[in-house]
Amino acid sequence: MLISTPKLPESLCFFHFVGSISISKQLASIKALRKGSDLEKAIATAALIFRNSSDPDGKLGKATAKNLLQTRFRNFTEGQETKAKYKYLLSELDEHTENKLDFEDFMILLLSITVMSDLLQNIWSVKITK
């Protein structure tokens, strides 16, 4: 017996079958970013990582979000495990009503972790010559 699966809208199909295409190739395929700034490319990278990892509804499950933090954001999360604010952020993720994050929630989570990270303190201490 064959089980039919619902067909994804065409606009979503690209993102859910690009898992084998690198982020850099996906970025290169976006014409508007060819001359984009580093900041624009950084945000686009976060958006692509989110989209490539999200479900067909454009939501990220909490287990997937935690996995992304541990694997793709580990330099920012490293050493934060014992900090009360980090524990609070993860508990908020656990208590999120839908157990899923949209892109806005995901970006807020990334920025919150970035602001409190030890890595950010190292970044601030980098000398800039003029």
One Martini backbone bead per residue (centre of mass of N, CA, C, O) as a GRO file, in nm:
protein
  130
    1MET     BB    1   0.094   0.038   0.024
    2LEU     BB    2   0.048   0.363  -0.051
    3ILE     BB    3   0.169   0.671   0.072
    4SER     BB    4   0.061   0.984   0.070
    5THR     BB    5   0.206   1.297   0.033
    6PRO     BB    6   0.214   1.609   0.073
    7LYS     BB    7   0.249   1.879  -0.121
    8LEU     BB    8   0.466   2.115  -0.161
    9PRO     BB    9   0.518   2.412  -0.211
   10GLU     BB   10   0.729   2.543  -0.434
   11SER     BB   11   0.859   2.760  -0.238
   12LEU     BB   12   0.964   2.515  -0.040
   13CYS     BB   13   1.127   2.303  -0.199
   14PHE     BB   14   1.406   2.426  -0.227
   15PHE     BB   15   1.480   2.424   0.083
   16HIS     BB   16   1.424   2.099   0.137
   17PHE     BB   17   1.649   2.010  -0.112
   18VAL     BB   18   1.941   2.169  -0.021
   19GLY     BB   19   2.122   2.012   0.184
   20SER     BB   20   2.367   1.961  -0.036
   21ILE     BB   21   2.385   2.265  -0.048
   22SER     BB   22   2.572   2.509   0.009
   23ILE     BB   23   2.560   2.812   0.145
   24SER     BB   24   2.749   2.955  -0.054
   25LYS     BB   25   2.582   2.869  -0.306
   26GLN     BB   26   2.319   2.997  -0.220
   27LEU     BB   27   2.425   3.285  -0.202
   28ALA     BB   28   2.529   3.301  -0.501
   29SER     BB   29   2.221   3.271  -0.615
   30ILE     BB   30   2.182   3.564  -0.498
   31LYS     BB   31   2.188   3.843  -0.670
   32ALA     BB   32   2.167   4.073  -0.443
   33LEU     BB   33   2.446   3.948  -0.293
   34ARG     BB   34   2.696   3.986  -0.478
   35LYS     BB   35   2.722   4.303  -0.347
   36GLY     BB   36   2.716   4.245  -0.061
   37SER     BB   37   2.751   4.270   0.253
   38ASP     BB   38   2.858   4.115   0.529
   39LEU     BB   39   2.594   4.161   0.685
   40GLU     BB   40   2.396   4.056   0.472
   41LYS     BB   41   2.529   3.771   0.456
   42ALA     BB   42   2.487   3.694   0.753
   43ILE     BB   43   2.177   3.704   0.750
   44ALA     BB   44   2.137   3.512   0.510
   45THR     BB   45   2.269   3.271   0.645
   46ALA     BB   46   2.072   3.245   0.879
   47ALA     BB   47   1.822   3.208   0.699
   48LEU     BB   48   1.917   2.949   0.553
   49ILE     BB   49   1.961   2.773   0.798
   50PHE     BB   50   1.678   2.789   0.896
   51ARG     BB   51   1.530   2.691   0.637
   52ASN     BB   52   1.687   2.414   0.609
   53SER     BB   53   1.573   2.327   0.918
   54SER     BB   54   1.287   2.354   0.866
   55ASP     BB   55   0.974   2.318   0.825
   56PRO     BB   56   0.713   2.355   0.601
   57ASP     BB   57   0.610   2.605   0.803
   58GLY     BB   58   0.875   2.763   0.910
   59LYS     BB   59   0.974   2.583   1.155
   60LEU     BB   60   1.152   2.526   1.467
   61GLY     BB   61   1.246   2.294   1.652
   62LYS     BB   62   1.387   2.263   1.959
   63ALA     BB   63   1.591   2.040   1.890
   64THR     BB   64   1.705   2.181   1.640
   65ALA     BB   65   1.791   2.442   1.777
   66LYS     BB   66   1.991   2.313   1.974
   67ASN     BB   67   2.166   2.184   1.756
   68LEU     BB   68   2.250   2.447   1.618
   69LEU     BB   69   2.390   2.569   1.864
   70GLN     BB   70   2.601   2.329   1.894
   71THR     BB   71   2.708   2.330   1.577
   72ARG     BB   72   2.670   2.651   1.450
   73PHE     BB   73   2.722   2.814   1.763
   74ARG     BB   74   2.956   2.716   1.963
   75ASN     BB   75   3.142   2.970   2.006
   76PHE     BB   76   2.903   3.115   2.168
   77THR     BB   77   2.814   2.873   2.377
   78GLU     BB   78   3.073   2.835   2.493
   79GLY     BB   79   3.066   2.851   2.849
   80GLN     BB   80   2.736   2.903   2.915
   81GLU     BB   81   2.599   2.665   3.080
   82THR     BB   82   2.633   2.815   3.382
   83LYS     BB   83   2.464   3.047   3.303
   84ALA     BB   84   2.173   3.188   3.386
   85LYS     BB   85   2.087   3.318   3.114
   86TYR     BB   86   2.121   3.065   2.942
   87LYS     BB   87   1.927   2.886   3.099
   88TYR     BB   88   1.686   3.068   3.049
   89LEU     BB   89   1.676   3.053   2.741
   90LEU     BB   90   1.636   2.742   2.732
   91SER     BB   91   1.377   2.739   2.902
   92GLU     BB   92   1.215   2.908   2.703
   93LEU     BB   93   1.236   2.704   2.477
   94ASP     BB   94   1.092   2.474   2.635
   95GLU     BB   95   0.825   2.677   2.693
   96HIS     BB   96   0.734   2.705   2.426
   97THR     BB   97   0.420   2.674   2.321
   98GLU     BB   98   0.484   2.523   2.029
   99ASN     BB   99   0.788   2.410   2.011
  100LYS     BB  100   0.840   2.656   1.809
  101LEU     BB  101   1.026   2.849   1.571
  102ASP     BB  102   1.065   3.132   1.430
  103PHE     BB  103   1.273   3.351   1.287
  104GLU     BB  104   1.254   3.570   1.501
  105ASP     BB  105   1.313   3.391   1.747
  106PHE     BB  106   1.586   3.287   1.647
  107MET     BB  107   1.731   3.563   1.631
  108ILE     BB  108   1.693   3.640   1.926
  109LEU     BB  109   1.852   3.404   2.036
  110LEU     BB  110   2.121   3.463   1.897
  111LEU     BB  111   2.157   3.753   2.011
  112SER     BB  112   2.145   3.683   2.311
  113ILE     BB  113   2.393   3.496   2.310
  114THR     BB  114   2.597   3.693   2.192
  115VAL     BB  115   2.588   3.919   2.415
  116MET     BB  116   2.682   3.695   2.652
  117SER     BB  117   2.941   3.616   2.529
  118ASP     BB  118   3.279   3.558   2.527
  119LEU     BB  119   3.337   3.613   2.228
  120LEU     BB  120   3.249   3.908   2.224
  121GLN     BB  121   3.476   4.006   2.408
  122ASN     BB  122   3.697   3.930   2.203
  123ILE     BB  123   3.598   4.109   1.974
  124TRP     BB  124   3.622   4.384   2.128
  125SER     BB  125   3.952   4.340   2.165
  126VAL     BB  126   4.007   4.404   1.887
  127LYS     BB  127   4.228   4.555   1.692
  128ILE     BB  128   4.206   4.874   1.523
  129THR     BB  129   4.331   5.006   1.239
  130LYS     BB  130   4.377   5.340   1.072
   0.00000   0.00000   0.00000
